[in-house]
Coordinates of C-alpha atoms and ligand atoms in Angstrom, one line a residue:
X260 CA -23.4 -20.1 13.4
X261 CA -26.8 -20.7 12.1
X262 CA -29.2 -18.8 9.4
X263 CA -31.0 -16.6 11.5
X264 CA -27.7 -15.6 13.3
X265 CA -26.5 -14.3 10.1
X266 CA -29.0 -13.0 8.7
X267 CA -29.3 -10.6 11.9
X268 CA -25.3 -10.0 12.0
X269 CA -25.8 -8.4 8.7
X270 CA -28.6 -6.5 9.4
X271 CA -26.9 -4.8 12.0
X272 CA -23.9 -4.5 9.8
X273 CA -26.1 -3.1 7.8
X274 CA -27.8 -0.7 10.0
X275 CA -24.8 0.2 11.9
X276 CA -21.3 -0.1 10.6
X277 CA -19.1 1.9 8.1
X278 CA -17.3 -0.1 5.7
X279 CA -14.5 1.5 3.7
X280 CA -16.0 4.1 0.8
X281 CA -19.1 3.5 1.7
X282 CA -22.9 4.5 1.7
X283 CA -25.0 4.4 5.2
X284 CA -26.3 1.7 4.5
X285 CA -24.0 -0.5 2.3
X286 CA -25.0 -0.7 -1.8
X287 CA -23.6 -4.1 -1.5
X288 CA -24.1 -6.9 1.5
X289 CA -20.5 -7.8 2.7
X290 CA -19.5 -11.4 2.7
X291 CA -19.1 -12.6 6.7
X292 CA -16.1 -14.0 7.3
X293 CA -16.2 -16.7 10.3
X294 CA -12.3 -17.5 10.0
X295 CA -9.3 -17.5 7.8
X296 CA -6.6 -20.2 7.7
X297 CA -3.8 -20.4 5.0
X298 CA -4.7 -18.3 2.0
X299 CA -8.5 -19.3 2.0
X300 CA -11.6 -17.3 3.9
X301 CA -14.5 -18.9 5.9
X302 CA -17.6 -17.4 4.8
X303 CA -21.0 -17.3 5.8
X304 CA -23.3 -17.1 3.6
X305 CA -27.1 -15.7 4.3
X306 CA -28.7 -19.1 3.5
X307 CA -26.8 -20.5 6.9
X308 CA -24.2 -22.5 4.2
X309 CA -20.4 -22.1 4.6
X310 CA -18.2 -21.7 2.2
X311 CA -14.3 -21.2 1.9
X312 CA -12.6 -18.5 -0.4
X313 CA -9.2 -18.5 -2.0
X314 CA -8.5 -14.8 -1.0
X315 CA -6.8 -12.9 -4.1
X316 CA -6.4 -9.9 -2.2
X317 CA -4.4 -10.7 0.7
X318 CA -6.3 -8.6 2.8
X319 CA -5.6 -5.6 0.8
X320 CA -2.3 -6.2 0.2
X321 CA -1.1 -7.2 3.3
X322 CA -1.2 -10.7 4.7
X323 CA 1.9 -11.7 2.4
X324 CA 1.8 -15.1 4.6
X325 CA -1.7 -15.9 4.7
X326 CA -4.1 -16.7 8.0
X327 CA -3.0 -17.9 11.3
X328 CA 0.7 -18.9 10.7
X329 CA 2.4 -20.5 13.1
X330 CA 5.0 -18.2 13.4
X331 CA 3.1 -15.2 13.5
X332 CA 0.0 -16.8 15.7
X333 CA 3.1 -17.5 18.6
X334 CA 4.8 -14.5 18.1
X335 CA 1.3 -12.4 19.5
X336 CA 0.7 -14.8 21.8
X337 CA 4.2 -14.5 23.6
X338 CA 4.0 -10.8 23.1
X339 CA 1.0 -11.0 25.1
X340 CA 1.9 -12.6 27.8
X341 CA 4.4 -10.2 28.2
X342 CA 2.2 -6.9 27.8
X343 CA -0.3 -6.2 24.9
X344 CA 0.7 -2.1 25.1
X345 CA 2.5 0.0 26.8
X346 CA 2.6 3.7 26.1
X347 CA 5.4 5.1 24.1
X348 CA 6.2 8.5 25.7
X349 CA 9.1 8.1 28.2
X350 CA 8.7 4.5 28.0
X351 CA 10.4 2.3 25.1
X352 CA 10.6 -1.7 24.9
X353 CA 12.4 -4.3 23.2
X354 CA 10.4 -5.6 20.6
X355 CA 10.0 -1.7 19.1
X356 CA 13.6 -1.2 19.3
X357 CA 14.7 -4.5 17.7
X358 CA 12.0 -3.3 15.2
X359 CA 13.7 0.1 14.5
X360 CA 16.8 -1.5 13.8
X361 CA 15.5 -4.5 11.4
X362 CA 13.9 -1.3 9.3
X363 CA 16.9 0.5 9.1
X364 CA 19.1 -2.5 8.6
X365 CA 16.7 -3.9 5.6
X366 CA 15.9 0.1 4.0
X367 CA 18.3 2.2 1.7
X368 CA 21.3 3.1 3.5
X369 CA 20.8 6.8 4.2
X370 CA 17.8 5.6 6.0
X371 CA 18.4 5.8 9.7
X372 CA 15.6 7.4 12.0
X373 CA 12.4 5.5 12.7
X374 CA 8.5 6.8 13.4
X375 CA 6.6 4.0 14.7
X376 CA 2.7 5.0 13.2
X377 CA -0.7 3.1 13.4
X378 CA -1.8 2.9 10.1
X379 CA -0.1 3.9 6.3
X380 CA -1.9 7.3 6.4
X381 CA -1.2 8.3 9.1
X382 CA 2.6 7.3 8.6
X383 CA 2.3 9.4 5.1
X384 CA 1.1 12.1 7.6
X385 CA 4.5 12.1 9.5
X386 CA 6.3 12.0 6.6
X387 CA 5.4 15.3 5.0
X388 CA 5.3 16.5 8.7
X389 CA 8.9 15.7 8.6
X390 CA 9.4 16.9 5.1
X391 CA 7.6 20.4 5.8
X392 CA 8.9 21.0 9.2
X393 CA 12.6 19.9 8.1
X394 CA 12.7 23.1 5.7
X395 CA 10.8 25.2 8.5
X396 CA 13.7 24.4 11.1
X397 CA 16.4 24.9 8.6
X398 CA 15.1 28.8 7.5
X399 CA 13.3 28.2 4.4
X400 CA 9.3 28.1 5.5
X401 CA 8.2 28.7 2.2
X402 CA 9.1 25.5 0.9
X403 CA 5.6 23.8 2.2
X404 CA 4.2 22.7 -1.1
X405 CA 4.6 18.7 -2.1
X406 CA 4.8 17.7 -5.7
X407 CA 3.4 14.5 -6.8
X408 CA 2.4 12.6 -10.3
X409 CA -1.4 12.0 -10.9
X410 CA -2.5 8.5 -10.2
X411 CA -1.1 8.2 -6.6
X412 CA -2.6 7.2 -4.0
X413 CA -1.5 7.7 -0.6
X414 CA -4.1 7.3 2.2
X415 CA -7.7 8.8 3.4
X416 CA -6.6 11.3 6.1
X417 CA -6.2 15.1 4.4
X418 CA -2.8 15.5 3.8
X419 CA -2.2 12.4 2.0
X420 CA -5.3 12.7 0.3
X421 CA -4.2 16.2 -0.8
X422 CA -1.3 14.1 -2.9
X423 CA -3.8 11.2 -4.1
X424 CA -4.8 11.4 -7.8
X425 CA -6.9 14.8 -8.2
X426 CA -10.0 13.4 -9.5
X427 CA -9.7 9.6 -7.7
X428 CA -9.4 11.8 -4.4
X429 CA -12.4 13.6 -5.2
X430 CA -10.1 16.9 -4.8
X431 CA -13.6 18.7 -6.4
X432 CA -15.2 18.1 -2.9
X433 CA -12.6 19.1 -1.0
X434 CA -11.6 22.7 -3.0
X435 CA -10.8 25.3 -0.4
X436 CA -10.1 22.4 2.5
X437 CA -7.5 20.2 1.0
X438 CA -3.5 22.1 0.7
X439 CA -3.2 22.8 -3.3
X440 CA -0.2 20.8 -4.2
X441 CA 1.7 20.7 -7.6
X442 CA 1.2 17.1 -9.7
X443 CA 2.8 16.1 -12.8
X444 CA 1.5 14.1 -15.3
X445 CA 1.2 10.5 -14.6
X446 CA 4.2 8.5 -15.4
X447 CA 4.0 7.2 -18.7
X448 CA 3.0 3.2 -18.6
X449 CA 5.6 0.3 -18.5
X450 CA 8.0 -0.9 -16.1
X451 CA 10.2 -1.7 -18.5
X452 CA 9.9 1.0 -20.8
X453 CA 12.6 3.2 -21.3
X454 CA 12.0 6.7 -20.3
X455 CA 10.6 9.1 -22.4
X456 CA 12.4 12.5 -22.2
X457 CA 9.6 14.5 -23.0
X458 CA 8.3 13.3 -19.7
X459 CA 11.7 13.4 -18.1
X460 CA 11.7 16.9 -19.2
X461 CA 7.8 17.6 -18.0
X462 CA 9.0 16.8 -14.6
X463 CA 12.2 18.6 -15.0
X464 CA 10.5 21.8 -15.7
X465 CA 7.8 21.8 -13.1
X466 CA 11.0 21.2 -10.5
X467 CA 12.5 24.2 -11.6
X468 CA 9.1 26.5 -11.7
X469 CA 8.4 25.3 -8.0
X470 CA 11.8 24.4 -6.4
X471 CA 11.4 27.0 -3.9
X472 CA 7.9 26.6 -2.6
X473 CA 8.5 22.4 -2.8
X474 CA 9.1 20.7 0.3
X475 CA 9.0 17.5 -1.0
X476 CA 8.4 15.2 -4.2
X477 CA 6.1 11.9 -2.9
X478 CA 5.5 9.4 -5.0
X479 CA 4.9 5.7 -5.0
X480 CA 7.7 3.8 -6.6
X481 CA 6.9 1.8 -9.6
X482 CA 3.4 0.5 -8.8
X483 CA 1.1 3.2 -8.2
X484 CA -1.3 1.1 -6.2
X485 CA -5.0 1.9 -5.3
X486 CA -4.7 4.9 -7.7
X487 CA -4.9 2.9 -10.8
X488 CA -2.7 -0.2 -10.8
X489 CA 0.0 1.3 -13.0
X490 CA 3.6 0.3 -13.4
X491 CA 6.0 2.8 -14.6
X492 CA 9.5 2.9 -15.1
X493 CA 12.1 2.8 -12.4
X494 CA 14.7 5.1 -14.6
X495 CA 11.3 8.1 -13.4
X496 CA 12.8 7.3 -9.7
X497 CA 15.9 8.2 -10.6
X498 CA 14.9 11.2 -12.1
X499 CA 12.9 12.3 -9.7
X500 CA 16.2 12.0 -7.1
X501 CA 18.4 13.7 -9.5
X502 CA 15.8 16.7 -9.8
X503 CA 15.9 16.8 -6.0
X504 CA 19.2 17.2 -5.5
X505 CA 19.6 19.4 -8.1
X506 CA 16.9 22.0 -6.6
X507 CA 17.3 21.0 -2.8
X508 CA 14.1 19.4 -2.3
X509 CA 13.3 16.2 -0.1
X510 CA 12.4 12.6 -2.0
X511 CA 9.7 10.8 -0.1
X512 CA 8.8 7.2 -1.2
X513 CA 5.9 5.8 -0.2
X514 CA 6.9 1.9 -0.2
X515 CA 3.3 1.5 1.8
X516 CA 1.7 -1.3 -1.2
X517 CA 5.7 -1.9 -2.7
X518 CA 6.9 -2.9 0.5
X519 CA 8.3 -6.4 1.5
X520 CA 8.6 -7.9 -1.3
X521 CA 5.5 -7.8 -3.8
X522 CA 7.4 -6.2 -7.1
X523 CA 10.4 -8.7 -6.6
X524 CA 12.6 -6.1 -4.5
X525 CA 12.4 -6.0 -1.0
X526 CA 11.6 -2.5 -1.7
X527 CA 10.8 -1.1 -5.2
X528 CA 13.4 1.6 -4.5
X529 CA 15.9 -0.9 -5.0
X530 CA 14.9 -1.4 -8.5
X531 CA 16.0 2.2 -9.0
X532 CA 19.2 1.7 -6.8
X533 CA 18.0 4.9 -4.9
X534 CA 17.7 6.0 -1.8
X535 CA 14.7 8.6 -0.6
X536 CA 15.0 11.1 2.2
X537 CA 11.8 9.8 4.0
X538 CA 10.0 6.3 3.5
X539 CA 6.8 4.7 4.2
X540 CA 6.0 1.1 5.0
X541 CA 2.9 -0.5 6.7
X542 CA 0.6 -2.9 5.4
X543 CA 3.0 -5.9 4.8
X544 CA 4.6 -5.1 7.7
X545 CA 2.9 -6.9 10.0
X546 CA 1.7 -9.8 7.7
X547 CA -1.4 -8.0 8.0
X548 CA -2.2 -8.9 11.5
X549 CA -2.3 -5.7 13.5
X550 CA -2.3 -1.9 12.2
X551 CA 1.1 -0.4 12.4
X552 CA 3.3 1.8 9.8
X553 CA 6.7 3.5 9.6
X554 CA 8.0 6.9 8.4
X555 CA 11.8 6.5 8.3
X556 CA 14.2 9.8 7.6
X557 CA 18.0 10.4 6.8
X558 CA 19.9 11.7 9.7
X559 CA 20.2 15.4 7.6
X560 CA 16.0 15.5 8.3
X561 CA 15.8 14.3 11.6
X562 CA 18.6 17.0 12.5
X563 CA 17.1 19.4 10.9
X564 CA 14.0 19.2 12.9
X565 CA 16.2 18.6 16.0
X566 CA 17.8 21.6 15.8
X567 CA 14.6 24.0 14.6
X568 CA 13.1 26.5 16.4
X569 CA 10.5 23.8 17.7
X570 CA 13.5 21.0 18.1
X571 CA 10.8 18.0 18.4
X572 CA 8.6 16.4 16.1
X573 CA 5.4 17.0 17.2
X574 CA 3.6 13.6 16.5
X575 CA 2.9 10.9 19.2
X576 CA -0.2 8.3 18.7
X577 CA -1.4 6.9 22.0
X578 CA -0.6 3.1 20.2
X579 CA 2.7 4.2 18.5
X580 CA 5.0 1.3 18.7
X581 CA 2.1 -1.1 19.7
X582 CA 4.2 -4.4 21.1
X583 CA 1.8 -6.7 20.2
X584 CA 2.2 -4.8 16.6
X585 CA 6.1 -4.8 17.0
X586 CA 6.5 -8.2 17.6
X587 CA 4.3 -9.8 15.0
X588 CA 6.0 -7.0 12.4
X589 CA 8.9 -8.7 13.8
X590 CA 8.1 -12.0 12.9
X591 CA 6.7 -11.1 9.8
X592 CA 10.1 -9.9 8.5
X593 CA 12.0 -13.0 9.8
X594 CA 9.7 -15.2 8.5
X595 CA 10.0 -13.5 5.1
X596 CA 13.9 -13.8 4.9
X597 CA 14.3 -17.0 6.8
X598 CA 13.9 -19.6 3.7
X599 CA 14.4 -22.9 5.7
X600 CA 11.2 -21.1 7.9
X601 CA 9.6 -20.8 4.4
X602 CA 9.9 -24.6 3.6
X603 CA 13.7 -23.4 2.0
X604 CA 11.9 -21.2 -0.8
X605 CA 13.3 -17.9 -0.6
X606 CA 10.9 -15.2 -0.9
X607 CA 12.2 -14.0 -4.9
X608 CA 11.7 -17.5 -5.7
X609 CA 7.8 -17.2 -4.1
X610 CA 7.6 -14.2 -6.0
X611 CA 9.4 -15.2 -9.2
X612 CA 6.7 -17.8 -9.3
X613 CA 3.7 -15.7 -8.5
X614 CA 4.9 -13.7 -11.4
X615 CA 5.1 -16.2 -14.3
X616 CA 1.5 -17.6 -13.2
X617 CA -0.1 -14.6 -13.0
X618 CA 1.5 -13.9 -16.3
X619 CA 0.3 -17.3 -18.5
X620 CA -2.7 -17.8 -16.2
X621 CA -4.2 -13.8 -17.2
X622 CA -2.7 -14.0 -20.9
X623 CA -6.0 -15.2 -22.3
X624 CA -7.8 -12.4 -20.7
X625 CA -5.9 -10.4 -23.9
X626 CA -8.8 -12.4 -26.2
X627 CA -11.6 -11.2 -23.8
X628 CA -14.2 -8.8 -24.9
X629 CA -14.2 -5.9 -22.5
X630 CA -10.5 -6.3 -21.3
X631 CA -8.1 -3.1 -22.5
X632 CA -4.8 -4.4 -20.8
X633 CA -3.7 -7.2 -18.8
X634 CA -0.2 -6.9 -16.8
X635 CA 1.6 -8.2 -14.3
X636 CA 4.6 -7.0 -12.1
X637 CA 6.0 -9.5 -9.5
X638 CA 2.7 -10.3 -7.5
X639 CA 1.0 -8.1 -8.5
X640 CA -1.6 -8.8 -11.9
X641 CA -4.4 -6.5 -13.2
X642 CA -7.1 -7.0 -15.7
X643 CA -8.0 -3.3 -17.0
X644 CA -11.6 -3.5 -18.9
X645 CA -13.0 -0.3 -20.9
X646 CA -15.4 1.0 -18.4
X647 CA -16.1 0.8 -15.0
X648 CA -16.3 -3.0 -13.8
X649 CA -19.7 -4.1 -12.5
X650 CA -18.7 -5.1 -9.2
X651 CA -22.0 -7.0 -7.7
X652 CA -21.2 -9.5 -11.4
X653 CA -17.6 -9.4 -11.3
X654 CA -17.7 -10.2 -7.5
X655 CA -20.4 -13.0 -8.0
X656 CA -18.4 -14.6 -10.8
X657 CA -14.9 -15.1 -8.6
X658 CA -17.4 -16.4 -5.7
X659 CA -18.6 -18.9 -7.7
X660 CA -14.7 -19.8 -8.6
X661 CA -14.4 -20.2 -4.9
X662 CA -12.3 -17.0 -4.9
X663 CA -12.5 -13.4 -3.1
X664 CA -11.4 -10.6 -5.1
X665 CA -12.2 -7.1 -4.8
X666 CA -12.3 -5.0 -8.1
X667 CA -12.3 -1.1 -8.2
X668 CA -13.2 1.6 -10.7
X669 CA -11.9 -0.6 -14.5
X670 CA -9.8 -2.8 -12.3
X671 CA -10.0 -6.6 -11.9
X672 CA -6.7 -7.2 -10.0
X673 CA -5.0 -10.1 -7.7
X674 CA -2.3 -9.8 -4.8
X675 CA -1.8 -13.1 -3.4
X676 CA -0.3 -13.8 -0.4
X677 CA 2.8 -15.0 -1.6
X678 CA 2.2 -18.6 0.4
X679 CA -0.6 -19.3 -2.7
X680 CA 0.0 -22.6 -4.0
X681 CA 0.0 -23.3 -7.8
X682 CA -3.6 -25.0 -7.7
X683 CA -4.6 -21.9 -6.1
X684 CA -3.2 -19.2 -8.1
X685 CA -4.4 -20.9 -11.2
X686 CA -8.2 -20.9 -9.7
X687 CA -7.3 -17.0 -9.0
X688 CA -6.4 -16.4 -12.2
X689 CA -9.2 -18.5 -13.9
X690 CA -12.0 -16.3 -11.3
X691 CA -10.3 -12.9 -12.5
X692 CA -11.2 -14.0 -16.0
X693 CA -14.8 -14.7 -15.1
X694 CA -15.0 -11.1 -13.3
X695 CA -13.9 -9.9 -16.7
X696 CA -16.4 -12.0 -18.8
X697 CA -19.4 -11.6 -16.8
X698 CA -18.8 -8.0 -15.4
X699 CA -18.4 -7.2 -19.1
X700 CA -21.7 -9.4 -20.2
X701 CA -23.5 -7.4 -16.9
X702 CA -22.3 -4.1 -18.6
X703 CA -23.5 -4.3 -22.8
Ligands
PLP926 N1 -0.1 4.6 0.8 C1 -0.3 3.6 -0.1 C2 0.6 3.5 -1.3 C3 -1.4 2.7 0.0 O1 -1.6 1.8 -0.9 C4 -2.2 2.9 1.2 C5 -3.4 2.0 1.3 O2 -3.9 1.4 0.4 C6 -2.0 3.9 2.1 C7 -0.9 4.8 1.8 C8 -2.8 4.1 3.3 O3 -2.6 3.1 4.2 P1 -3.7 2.8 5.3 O4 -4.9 2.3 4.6 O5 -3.0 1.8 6.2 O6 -4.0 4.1 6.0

């Protein structure tokens, strides 16, 4: 592609196109990606160069395996040459089914019933559909309300965003629009701290006030993700299921960002030995090829519904189930648990690894002017500054370390695809450092 080619490609991107929490047109130029292979990007750039990109963010969170693996390249290609879609209404195929069953093979026990969704939201969406119609069907409809933690995020569509952190929702703008739900403090910081009982008993006491309005507690477990990069204890999970029990209201985890791996669990529920009522995954799922998202339930909720007034779930997107989706989900999974397909490192190893690099590779960003916390939790590792980072510096400085990150609010984070060699992850680590220094530098 040549200069003026990309200089008018992102004009028109400019002119034209949405990108995510943006302004029409953009406050920042977007990089343009030509290709991806491995962990690094092809870029662009407006003066008709190319460069590649060690990409720290695994395409938010979910390309776990990098770019065009052979595995997962095949997988879509023999998908399609079977069918790229096929609708899911009195119609059902393999490759969904066999999906089903990997999910509920590989999720907490009680797990058992499988909603094939497009995209995490709209998964979240089915799950406190689930949640609020389960208590509907059974003869309590005043238990509609969901009680979360502040911090959480848990997608862009209105329900979910009705259960994101209040102000990092913007719940201001939406007053009168959005449901009113209850929230909790956030969870007090540290995944290995031990809980602290006042908290135990803040969440224990807004249970009891609400128990008969709350469908549902959602939360993410142990990493609250896009809302903050915070890791709390796993001994809060277990909690959280006790209080439920106790007062007869559903658990929901959404394992969207936890999924597959990244804390060092296949799921981060199993770090609390747990088991929720209804469950999220997505992103990871698919190795980040092709949108698609689950909402599993215990048999008790999908009874329930099944034997309301209104015995179906009323949910059904034209691509649920999406083959092409299915089988490269498929794939994903197999690859991730198959170590001789992984060059015989299992995935905890990977993860292990990603884990004590991030951890000696971000240390020094403890010394750094500007940097309140640095942590790390499996592959997961997050440089907090004081005040909000200056993305167009902090950006510029991990470009110029060859490396694509993408900060947000005080956050300078990574999330490798867990293929990212040592070389790699030590450049990653050595660009988050810059984005500290020079977004700090940008901001005094
Ligand atoms: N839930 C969690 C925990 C997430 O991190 C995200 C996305 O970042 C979502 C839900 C929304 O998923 P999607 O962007 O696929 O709609």
């Amino acid at each position: 592609m040549d200069e003026p080619d990309i200089k008018t490609l992102l004009a028109t991107d400019r002119a034209l196109v949405w990108h995510p929490y943006g302004a029409m047109p953009g406050a920042l130029e977007p990089l343009l990606v030509t290709g991806a292979s491995g962990v690094r990007l092809e870029v662009a750039l407006p003066d008709g160069t190319r460069t590649e990109l060690i990409d720290g963010m695994s395409s938010w969170w979910a390309a776990i395996h990098g770019y065009r693996h052979p595995a997962l390249d095949a997988a879509v290609r023999d998908q399609l040459g079977r069918m790229a879609h096929v609708m899911f209404g009195g119609l059902t195929h393999r490759t969904a089914i066999e999906l089903a069953a990997r999910l509920v093979e590989l999720t907490p026990g009680p797990l058992r019933h499988v909603f094939l969704a497009d995209s995490g939201s709209v998964s979240v969406e089915v799950a406190i559909k689930m949640c609020l119609q389960y208590w509907q069907s059974v003869g309590r409809p005043g238990k509609r309300r969901l009680l979360t933690w502040r911090g959480g995020y848990h997608g862009d569509t209105f329900h979910p965003m009705s259960v994101c952190d209040p102000e990092g929702g913007m719940h201001s703008l939406w007053r009168g629009v959005l449901p009113e739900q209850v929230f909790a403090e956030a969870p007090p910081d540290g995944f290995e701290s031990e809980p602290s009982t006042a908290y135990v008993t803040h969440l224990a006491d807004l249970m009891e006030r609400h128990a008969d309005e709350l469908a549902a507690v959602i939360v993410e477990p142990v990493v609250q993700g896009a809302g903050g990069m915070r890791f709390h204890s796993p001994g809060y999970l277990r909690t959280l299921r006790e209080l439920c029990d106790e007062h007869d209201v559903l658990l929901v985890f959404d394992e969207i960002a936890t999924g597959f791996g990244r804390t060092g669990t296949l799921f981060a529920a199993e770090h609390a030995a747990i088991a929720p009522d209804v469950m999220c995954v997505g992103k990871a799922l698919t190795g980040g090829y092709l949108t698609m998202a689950a909402a599993l339930c215990t048999s008790r909720v999908a009874e329930g519904i099944s034997r309301g007034e209104v015995p179906v779930l009323a949910h059904g997107p034209t691509f649920m189930g999406n083959p092409l989706a299915a089988s490269v989900a498929l794939a994903s999974i197999d690859l991730l648990l198959d170590p001789t397909a992984r060059g015989g490192v299992p995935w905890q190893a990977d993860i292990a690894r990603l884990e004590a690099q991030l951890r000696s590779g971000l240390a020094p960003g403890r010394a750094l002017a500007g940097v309140k916390d640095v942590r790390v939790l499996g592959g997961i590792g997050v440089l907090q500054l004081d005040r909000p980072v200056d993305i167009a510096a902090a950006t510029r400085a991990a470009v110029r370390r060859g490396v694509w990150i993408r900060p947000f609010r005080d956050l300078i984070y990574t999330m490798p695809p867990y293929i990212t060699g040592d070389g790699d992850l030590a450049t990653i680590c050595g660009a988050l450092l810059d984005a500290a220094a020079d977004s700090t530098a940008a901001n005094s």
